[in-house]
PDB file of C-alpha atoms in Angstrom:
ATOM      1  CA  UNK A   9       8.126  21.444 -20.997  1.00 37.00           C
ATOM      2  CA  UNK A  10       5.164  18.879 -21.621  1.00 42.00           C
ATOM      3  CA  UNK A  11       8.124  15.720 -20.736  1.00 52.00           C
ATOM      4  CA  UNK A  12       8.347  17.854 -17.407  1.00 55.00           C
ATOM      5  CA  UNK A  13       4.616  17.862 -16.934  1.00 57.00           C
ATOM      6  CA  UNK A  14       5.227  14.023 -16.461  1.00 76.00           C
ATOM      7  CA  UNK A  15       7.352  14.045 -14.141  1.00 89.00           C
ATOM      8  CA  UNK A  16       6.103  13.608 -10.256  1.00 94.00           C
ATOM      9  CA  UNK A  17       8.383  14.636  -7.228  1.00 96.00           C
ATOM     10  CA  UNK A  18       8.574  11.843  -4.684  1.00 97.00           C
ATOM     11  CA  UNK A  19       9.515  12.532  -1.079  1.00 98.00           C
ATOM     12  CA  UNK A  20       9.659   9.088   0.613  1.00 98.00           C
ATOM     13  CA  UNK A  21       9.380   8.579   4.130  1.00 98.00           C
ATOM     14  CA  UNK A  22      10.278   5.053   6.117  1.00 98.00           C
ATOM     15  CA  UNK A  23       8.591   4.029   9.274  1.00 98.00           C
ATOM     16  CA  UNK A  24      10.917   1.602  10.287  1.00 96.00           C
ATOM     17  CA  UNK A  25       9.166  -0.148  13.065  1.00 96.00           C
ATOM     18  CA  UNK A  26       7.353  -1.835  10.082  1.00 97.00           C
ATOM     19  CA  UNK A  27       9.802  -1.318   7.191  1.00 97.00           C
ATOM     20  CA  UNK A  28       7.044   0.564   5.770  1.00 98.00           C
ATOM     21  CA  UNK A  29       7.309   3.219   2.837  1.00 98.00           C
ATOM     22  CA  UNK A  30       5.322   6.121   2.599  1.00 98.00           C
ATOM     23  CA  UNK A  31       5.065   8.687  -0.131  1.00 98.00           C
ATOM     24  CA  UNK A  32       3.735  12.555  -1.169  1.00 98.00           C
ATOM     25  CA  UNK A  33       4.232  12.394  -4.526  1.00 98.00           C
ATOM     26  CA  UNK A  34       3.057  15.961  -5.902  1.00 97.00           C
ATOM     27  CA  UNK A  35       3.424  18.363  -9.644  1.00 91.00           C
ATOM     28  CA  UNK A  36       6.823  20.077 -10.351  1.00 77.00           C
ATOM     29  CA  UNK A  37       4.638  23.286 -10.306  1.00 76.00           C
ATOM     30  CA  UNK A  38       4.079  22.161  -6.193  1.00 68.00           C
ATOM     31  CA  UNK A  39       0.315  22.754  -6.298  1.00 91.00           C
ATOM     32  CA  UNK A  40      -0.560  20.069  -5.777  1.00 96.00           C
ATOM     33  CA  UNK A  41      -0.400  16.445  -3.877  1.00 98.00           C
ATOM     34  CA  UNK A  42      -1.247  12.856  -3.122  1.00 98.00           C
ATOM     35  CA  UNK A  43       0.345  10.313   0.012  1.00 98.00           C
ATOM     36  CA  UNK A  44       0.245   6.939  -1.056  1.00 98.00           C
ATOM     37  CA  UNK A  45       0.199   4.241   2.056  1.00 98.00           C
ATOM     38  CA  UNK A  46       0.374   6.467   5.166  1.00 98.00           C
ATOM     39  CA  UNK A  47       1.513   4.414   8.713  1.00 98.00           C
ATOM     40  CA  UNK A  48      -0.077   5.575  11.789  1.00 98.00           C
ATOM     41  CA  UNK A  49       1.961   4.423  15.111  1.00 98.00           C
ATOM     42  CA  UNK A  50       0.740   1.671  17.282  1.00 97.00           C
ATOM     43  CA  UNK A  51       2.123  -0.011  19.641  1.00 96.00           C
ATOM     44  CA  UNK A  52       1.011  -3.674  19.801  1.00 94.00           C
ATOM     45  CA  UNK A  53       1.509  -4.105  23.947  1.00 94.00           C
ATOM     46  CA  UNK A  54      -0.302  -1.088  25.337  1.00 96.00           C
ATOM     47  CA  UNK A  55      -2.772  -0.306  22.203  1.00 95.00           C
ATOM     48  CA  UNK A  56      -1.745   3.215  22.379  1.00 97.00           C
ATOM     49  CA  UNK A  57      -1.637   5.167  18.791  1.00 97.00           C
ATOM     50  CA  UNK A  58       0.453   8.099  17.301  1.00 97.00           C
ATOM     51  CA  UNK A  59       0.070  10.310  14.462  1.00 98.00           C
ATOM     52  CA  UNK A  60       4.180  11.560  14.978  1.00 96.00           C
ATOM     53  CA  UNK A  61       4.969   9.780  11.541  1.00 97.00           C
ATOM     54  CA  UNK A  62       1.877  11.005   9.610  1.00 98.00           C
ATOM     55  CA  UNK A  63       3.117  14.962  11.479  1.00 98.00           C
ATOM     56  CA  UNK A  64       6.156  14.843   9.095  1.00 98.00           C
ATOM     57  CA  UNK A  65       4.420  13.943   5.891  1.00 98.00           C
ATOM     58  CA  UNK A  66       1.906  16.937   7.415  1.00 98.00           C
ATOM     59  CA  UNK A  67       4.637  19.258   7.854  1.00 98.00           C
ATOM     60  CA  UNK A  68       6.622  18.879   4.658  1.00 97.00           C
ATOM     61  CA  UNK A  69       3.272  19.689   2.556  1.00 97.00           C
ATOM     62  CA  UNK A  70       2.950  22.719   4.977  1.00 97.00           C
ATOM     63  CA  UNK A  71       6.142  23.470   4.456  1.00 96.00           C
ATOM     64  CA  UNK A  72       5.896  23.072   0.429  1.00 95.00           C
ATOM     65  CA  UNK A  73       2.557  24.935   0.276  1.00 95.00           C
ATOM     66  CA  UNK A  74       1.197  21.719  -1.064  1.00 96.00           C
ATOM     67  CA  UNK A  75      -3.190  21.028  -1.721  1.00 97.00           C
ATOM     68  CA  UNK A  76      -3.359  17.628  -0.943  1.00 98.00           C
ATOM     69  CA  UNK A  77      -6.149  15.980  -3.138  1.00 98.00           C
ATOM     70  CA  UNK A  78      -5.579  12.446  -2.407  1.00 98.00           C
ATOM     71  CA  UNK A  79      -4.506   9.628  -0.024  1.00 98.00           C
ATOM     72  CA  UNK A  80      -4.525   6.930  -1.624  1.00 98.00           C
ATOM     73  CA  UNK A  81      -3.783   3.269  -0.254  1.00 98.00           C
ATOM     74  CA  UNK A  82      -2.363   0.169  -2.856  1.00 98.00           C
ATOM     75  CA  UNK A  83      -4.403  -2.115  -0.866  1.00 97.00           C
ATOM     76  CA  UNK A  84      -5.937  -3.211   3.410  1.00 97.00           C
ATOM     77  CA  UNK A  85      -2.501  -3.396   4.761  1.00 97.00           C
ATOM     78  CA  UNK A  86      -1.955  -6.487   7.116  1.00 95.00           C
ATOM     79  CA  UNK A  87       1.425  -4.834   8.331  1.00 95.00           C
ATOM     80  CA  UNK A  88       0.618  -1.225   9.650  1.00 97.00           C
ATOM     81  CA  UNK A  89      -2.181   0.828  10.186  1.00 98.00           C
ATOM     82  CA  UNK A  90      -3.383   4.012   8.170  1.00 98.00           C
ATOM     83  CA  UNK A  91      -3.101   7.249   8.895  1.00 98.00           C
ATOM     84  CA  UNK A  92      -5.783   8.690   6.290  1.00 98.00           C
ATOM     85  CA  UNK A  93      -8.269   9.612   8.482  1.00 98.00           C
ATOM     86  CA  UNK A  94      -5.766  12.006  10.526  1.00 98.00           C
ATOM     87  CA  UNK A  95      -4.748  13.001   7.488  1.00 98.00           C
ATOM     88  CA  UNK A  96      -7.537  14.091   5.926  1.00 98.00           C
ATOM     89  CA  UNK A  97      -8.227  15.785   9.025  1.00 98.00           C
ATOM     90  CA  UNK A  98      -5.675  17.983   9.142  1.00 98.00           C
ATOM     91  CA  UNK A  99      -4.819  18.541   5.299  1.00 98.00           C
ATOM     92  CA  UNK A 100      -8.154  17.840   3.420  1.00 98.00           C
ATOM     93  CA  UNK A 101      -8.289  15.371   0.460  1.00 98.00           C
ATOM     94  CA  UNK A 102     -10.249  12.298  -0.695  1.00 98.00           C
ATOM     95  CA  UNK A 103      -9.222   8.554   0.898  1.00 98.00           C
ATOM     96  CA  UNK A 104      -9.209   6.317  -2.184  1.00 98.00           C
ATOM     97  CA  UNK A 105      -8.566   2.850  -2.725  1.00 98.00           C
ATOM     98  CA  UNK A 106      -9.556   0.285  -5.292  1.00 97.00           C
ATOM     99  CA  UNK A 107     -13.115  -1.110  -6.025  1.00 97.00           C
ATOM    100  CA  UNK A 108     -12.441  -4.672  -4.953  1.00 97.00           C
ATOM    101  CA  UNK A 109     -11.576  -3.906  -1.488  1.00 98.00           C
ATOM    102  CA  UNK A 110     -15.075  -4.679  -0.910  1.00 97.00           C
ATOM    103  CA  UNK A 111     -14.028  -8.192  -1.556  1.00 96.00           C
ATOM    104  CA  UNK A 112     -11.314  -8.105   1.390  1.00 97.00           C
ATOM    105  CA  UNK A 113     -14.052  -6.198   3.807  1.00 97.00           C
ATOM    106  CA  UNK A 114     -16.425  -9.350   3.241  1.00 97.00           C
ATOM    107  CA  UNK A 115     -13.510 -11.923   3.880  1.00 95.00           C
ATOM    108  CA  UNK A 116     -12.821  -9.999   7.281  1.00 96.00           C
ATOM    109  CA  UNK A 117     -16.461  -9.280   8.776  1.00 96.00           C
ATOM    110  CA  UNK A 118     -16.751 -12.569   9.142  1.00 95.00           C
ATOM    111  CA  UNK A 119     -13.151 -13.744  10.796  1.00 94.00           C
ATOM    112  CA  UNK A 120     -13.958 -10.624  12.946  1.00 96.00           C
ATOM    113  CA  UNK A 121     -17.246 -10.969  13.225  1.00 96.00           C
ATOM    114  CA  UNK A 122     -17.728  -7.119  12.599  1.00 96.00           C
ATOM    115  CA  UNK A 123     -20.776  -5.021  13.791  1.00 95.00           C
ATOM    116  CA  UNK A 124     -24.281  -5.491  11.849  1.00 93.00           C
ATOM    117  CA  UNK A 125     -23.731  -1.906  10.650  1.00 95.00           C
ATOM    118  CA  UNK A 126     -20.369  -2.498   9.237  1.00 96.00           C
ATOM    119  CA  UNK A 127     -21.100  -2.464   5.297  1.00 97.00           C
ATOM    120  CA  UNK A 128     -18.818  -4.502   2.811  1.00 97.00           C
ATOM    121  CA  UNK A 129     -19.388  -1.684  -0.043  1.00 98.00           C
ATOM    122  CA  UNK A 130     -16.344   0.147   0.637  1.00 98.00           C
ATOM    123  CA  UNK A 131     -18.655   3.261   1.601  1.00 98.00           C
ATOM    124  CA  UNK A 132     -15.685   3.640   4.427  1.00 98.00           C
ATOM    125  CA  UNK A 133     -13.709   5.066   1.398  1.00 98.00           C
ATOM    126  CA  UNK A 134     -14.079   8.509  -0.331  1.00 98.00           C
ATOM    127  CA  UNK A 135     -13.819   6.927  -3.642  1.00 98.00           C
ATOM    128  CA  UNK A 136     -13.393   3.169  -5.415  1.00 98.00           C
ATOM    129  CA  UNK A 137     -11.476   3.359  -8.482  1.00 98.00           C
ATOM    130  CA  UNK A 138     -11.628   1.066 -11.275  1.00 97.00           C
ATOM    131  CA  UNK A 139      -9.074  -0.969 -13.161  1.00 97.00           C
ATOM    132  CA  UNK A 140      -7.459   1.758 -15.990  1.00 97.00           C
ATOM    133  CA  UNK A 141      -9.501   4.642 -14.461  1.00 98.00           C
ATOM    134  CA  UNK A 142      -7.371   7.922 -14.671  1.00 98.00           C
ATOM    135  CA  UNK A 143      -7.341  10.807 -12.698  1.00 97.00           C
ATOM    136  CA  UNK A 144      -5.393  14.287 -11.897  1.00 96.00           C
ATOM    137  CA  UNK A 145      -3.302  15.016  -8.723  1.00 97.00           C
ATOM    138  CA  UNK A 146      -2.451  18.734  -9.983  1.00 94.00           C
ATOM    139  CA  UNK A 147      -1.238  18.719 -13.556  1.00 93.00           C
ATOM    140  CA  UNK A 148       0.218  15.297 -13.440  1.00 96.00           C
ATOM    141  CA  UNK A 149      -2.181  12.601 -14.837  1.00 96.00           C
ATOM    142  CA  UNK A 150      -2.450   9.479 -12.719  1.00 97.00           C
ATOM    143  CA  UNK A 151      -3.161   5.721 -13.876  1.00 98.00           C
ATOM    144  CA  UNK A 152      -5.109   2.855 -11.742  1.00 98.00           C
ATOM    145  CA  UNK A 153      -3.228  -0.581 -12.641  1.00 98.00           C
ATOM    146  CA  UNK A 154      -5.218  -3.335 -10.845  1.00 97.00           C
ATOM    147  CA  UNK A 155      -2.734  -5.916  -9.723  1.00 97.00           C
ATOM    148  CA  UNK A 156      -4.222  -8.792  -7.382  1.00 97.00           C
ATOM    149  CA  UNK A 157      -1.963 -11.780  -6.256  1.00 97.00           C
ATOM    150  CA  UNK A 158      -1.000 -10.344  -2.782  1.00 97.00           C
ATOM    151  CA  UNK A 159      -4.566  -9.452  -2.135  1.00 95.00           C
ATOM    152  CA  UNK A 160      -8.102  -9.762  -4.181  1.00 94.00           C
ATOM    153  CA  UNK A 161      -7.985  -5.936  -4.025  1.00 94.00           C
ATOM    154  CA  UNK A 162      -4.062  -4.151  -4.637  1.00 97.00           C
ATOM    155  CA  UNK A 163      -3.702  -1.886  -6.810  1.00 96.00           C
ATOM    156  CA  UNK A 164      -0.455   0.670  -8.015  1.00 98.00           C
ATOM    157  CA  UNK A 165      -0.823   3.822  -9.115  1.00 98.00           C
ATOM    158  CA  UNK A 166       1.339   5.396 -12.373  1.00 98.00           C
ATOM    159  CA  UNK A 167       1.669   9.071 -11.221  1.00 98.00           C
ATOM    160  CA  UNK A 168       3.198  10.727 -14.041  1.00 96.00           C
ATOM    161  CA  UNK A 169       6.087   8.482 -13.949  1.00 95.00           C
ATOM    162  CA  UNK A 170       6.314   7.161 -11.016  1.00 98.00           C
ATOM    163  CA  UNK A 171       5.053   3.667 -10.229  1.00 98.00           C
ATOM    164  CA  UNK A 172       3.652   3.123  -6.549  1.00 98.00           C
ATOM    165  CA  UNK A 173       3.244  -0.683  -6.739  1.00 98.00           C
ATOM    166  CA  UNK A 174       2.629  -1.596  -2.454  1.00 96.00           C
ATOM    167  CA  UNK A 175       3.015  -4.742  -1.352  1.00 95.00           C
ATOM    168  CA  UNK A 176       3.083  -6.600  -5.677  1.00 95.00           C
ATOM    169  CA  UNK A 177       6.882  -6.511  -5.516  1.00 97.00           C
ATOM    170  CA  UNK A 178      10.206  -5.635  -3.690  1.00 98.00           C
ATOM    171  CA  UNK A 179      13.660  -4.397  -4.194  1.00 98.00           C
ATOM    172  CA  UNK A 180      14.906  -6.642  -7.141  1.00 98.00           C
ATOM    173  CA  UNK A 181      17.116  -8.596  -4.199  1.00 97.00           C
ATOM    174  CA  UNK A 182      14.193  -9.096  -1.810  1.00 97.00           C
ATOM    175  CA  UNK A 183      11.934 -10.258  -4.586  1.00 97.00           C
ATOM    176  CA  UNK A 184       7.696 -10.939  -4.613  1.00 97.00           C
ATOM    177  CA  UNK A 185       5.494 -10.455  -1.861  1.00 95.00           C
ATOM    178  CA  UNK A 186       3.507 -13.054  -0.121  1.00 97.00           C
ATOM    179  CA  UNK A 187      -0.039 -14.553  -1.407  1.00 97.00           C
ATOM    180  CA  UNK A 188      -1.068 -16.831   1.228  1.00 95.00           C
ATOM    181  CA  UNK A 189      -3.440 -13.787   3.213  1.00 92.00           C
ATOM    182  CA  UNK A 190      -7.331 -14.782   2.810  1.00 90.00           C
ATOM    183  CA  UNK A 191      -8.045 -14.062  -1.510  1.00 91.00           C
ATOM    184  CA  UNK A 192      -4.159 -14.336  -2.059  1.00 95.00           C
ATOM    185  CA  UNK A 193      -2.957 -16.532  -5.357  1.00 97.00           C
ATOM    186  CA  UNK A 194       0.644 -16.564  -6.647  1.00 98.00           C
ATOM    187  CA  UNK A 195      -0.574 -17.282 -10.317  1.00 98.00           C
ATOM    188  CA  UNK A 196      -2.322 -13.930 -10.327  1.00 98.00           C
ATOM    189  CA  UNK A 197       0.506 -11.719  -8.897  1.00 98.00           C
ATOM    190  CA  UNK A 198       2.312 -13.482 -11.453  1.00 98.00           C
ATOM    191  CA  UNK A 199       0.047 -12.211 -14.235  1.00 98.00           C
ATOM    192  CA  UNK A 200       0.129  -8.648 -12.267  1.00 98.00           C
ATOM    193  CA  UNK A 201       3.658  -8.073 -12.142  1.00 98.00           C
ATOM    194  CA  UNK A 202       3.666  -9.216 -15.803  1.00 98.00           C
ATOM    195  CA  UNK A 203       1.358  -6.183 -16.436  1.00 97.00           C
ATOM    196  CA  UNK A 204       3.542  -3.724 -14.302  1.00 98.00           C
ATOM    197  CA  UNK A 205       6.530  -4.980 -16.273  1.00 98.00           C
ATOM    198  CA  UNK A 206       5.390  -4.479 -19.702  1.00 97.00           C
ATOM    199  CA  UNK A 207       6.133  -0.520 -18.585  1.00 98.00           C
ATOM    200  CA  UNK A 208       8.512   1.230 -20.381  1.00 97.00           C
ATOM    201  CA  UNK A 209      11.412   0.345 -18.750  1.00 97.00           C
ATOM    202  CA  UNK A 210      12.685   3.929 -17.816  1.00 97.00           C
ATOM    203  CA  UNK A 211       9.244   3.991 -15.132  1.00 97.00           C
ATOM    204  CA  UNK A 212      10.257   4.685 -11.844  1.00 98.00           C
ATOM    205  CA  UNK A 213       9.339   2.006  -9.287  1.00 98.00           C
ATOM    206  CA  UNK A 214       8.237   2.764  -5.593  1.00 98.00           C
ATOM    207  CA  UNK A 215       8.265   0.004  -2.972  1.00 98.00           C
ATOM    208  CA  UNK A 216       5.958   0.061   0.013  1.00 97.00           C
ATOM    209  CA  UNK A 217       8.020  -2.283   2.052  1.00 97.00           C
ATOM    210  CA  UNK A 218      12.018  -2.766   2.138  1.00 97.00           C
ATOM    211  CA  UNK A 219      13.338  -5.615   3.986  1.00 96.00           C
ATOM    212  CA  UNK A 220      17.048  -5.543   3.570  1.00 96.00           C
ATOM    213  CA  UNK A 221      18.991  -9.138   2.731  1.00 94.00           C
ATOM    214  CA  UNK A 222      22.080  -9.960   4.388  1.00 92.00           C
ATOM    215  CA  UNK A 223      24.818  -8.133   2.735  1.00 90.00           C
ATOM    216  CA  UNK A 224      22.935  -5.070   1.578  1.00 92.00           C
ATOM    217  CA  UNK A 225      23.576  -2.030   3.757  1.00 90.00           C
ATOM    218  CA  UNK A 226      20.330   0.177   4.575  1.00 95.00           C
ATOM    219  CA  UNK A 227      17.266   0.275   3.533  1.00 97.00           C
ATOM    220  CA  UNK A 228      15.787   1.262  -0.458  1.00 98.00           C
ATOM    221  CA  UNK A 229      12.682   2.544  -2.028  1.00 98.00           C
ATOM    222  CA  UNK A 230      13.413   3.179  -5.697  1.00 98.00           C
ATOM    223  CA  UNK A 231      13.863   1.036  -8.555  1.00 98.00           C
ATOM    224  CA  UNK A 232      12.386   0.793 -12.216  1.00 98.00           C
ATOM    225  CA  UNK A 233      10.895  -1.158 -14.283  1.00 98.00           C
ATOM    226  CA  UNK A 234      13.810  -2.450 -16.142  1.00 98.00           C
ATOM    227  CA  UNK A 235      16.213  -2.933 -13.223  1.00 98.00           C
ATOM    228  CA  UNK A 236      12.852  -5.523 -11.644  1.00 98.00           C
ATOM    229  CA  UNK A 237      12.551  -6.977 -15.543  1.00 98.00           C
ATOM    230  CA  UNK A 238      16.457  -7.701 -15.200  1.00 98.00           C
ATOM    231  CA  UNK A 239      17.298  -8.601 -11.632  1.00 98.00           C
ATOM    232  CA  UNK A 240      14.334  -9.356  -9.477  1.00 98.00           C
ATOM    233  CA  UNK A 241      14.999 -12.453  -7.946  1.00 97.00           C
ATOM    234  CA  UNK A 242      11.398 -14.209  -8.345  1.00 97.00           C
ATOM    235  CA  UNK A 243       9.916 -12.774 -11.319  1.00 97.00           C
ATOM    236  CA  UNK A 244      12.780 -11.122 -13.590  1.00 98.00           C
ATOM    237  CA  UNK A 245      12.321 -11.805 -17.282  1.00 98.00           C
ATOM    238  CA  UNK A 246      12.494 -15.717 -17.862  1.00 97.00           C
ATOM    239  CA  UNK A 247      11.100 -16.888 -15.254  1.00 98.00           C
ATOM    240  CA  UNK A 248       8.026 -19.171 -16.059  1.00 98.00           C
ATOM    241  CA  UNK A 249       4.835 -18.749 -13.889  1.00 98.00           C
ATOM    242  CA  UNK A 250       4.998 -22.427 -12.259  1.00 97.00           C
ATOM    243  CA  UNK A 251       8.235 -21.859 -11.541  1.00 98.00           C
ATOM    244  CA  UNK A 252       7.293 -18.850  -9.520  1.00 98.00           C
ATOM    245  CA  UNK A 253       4.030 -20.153  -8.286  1.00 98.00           C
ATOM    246  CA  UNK A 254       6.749 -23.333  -6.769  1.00 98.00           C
ATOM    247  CA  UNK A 255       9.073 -20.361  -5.176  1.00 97.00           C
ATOM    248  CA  UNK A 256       6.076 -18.636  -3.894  1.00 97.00           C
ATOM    249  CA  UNK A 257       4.360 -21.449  -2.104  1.00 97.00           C
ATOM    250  CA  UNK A 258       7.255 -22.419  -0.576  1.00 97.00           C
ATOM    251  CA  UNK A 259       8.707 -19.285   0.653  1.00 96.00           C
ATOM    252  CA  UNK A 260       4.967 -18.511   2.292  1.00 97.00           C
ATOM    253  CA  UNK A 261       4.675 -22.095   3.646  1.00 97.00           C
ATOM    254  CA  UNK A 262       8.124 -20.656   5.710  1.00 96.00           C
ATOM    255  CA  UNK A 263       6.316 -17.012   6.891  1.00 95.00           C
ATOM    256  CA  UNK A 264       4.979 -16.282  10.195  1.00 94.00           C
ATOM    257  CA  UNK A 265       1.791 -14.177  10.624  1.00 93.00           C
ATOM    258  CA  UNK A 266       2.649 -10.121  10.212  1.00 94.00           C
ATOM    259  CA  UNK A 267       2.975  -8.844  13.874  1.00 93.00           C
ATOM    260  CA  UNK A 268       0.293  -6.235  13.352  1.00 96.00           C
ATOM    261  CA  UNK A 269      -2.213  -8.239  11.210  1.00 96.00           C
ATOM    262  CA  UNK A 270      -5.163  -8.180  13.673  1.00 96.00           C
ATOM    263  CA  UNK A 271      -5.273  -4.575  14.521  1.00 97.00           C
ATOM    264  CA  UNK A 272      -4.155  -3.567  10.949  1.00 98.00           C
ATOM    265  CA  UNK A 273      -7.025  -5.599   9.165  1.00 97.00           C
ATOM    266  CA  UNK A 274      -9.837  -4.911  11.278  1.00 97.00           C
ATOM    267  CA  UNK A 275      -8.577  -0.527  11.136  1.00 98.00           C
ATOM    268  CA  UNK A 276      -7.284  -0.440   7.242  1.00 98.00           C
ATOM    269  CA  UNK A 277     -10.665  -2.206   5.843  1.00 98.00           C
ATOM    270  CA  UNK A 278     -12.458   0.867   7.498  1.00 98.00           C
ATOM    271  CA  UNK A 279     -10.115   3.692   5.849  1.00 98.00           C
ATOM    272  CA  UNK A 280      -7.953   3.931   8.897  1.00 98.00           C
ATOM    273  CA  UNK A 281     -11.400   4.530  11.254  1.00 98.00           C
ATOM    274  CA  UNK A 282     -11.448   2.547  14.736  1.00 97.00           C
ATOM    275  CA  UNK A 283     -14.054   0.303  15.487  1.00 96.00           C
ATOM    276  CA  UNK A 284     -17.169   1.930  17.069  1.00 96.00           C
ATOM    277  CA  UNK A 285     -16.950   2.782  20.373  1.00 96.00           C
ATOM    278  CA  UNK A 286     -18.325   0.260  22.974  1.00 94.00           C
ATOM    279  CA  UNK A 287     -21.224   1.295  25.830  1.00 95.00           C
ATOM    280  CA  UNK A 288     -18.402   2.377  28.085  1.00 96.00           C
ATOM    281  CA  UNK A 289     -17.153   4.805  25.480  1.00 97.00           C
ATOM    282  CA  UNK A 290     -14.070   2.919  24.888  1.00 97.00           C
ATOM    283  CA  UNK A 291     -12.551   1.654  21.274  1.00 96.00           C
ATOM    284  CA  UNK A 292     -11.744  -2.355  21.037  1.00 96.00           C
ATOM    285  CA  UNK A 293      -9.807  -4.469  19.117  1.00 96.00           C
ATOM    286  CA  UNK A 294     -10.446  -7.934  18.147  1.00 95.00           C
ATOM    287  CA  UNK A 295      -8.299 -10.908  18.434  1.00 95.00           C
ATOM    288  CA  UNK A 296      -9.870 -14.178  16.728  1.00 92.00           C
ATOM    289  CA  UNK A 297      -8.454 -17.322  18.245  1.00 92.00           C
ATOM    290  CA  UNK A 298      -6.972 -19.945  15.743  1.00 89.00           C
ATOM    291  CA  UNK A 299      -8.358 -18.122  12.895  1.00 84.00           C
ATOM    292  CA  UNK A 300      -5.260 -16.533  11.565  1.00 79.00           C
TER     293      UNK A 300
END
């Protein structure tokens, strides 16, 4: 009985206009709940949003007779936008996300050139955590990992057993995710994923993104800490940091800008709030020319 109390059940959900993964991860008891990296719809050419993605994560907690008690993001996604805010809304729970995003928020006031009331303290946020902080979602005990490279600020989150690591790594056959975003260094996701990896191998591994190679038919959001430690194509066991660093730099030297960055940034560094509306009662979004 106490190995079950360790175990989380995952329910994954794919939004695949962005090849984005989202989770409610929640007690074998099913009392209670946490998402991990919600996606709220937008689409890019008439800035119109929807919450029908964040309605079925909704619906199966209804459905379960789930208490959600935290939605938690790995890190300001460049890629999609947040649904927290709606989801808080409509299910309760605390947004949380780690203490350095107040680094990111002070990187983007100024290439957005944000409001004077916009605060870089992360006060947006329910609640900051800290590096090896530990906390409770229902009788499973949950683990902050801090694990920068990507971003100055990602961080995964050990629930039970399961391993939500965003944007740090990929399917073993898609590899390491990109550190050339504002605060990004390869040499400290190296060090991260190190960290992650010195799990017991049995730890179940959740991807945010999936981006399928050539060859591999449909899309994945589960692997574990040994399968990455023994297959991962940039940073299985063996492979020396400047040899990664070399991959790494080259491979982002190759990457376009994310398609959503500009809305994504300037909404996700709020907790999935808009902007303040203007004096015509209307919500913009920036676009900064030739800073991106």
């Amino acid at each position: 009985m106490a190995q079950e109390e360790h175990c989380a059940r995952v329910q994954p959900f794919l939004d695949r206009d962005t090849e984005t993964w989202s989770y409610v991860v929640y007690d074998r008891e099913g009392g209670s709940a946490a998402i991990v990296d919600s996606v709220l719809n937008f689409d890019a050419a008439s800035g119109r949003t929807s919450s029908r993605g964040a309605e079925e994560l909704v619906s199966f907690i209804q459905e379960k007779d789930l208490t959600l008690e935290w939605i938690l993001e790995t890190h300001a996604h460049a890629d999609h936008l947040s649904a927290a805010p709606f989801l808080r809304q409509q299910l309760g729970g605390r947004i949380g996300i780690g203490e350095q995003i107040c680094q990111v928020q002070k990187i983007f006031r100024d290439v957005f050139n944000l409001e004077r009331e916009f605060l870089a303290d992360g006060s947006q946020f329910d609640h900051l955590f800290k590096d090896g902080e530990t906390f409770q979602v229902g009788k499973l005990t949950a683990k902050v990992i801090y694990s920068p490279g990507h971003t100055p600020a990602d961080m995964a989150w050990l629930i039970g057993d399961a391993l939500f690591v965003g944007d740090t790594l990929f399917m073993p056959d898609v590899g390491s995710a990109r550190c050339d975003f504002p605060g990004g260094d390869a040499s400290e996701l190296y060090r991260s994923v190190r960290k992650i990896l010195s799990l017991p191998d049995q730890t179940r591994m959740f991807m945010c993104h999936d981006y399928p190679p050539k060859g591999r038919r449909g899309y994945q959001c589960e692997t574990s800490v040994g399968e990455q430690r023994r297959e991962n194509i940039h940073l299985r066991d063996g492979v020396a940091e400047e040899d990664f660093v070399a991959v790494r730099r080259k491979r982002d030297a190759t990457l376009s800008v994310p398609r959503l960055i500009v809305p994504s940034v300037q909404v996700n560094i709020r907790a999935g709030q808009m902007p303040p509306a203007e004096s015509n009662g209307t919500i913009y979004l920036k676009v900064p020319l030739n800073q991106l």
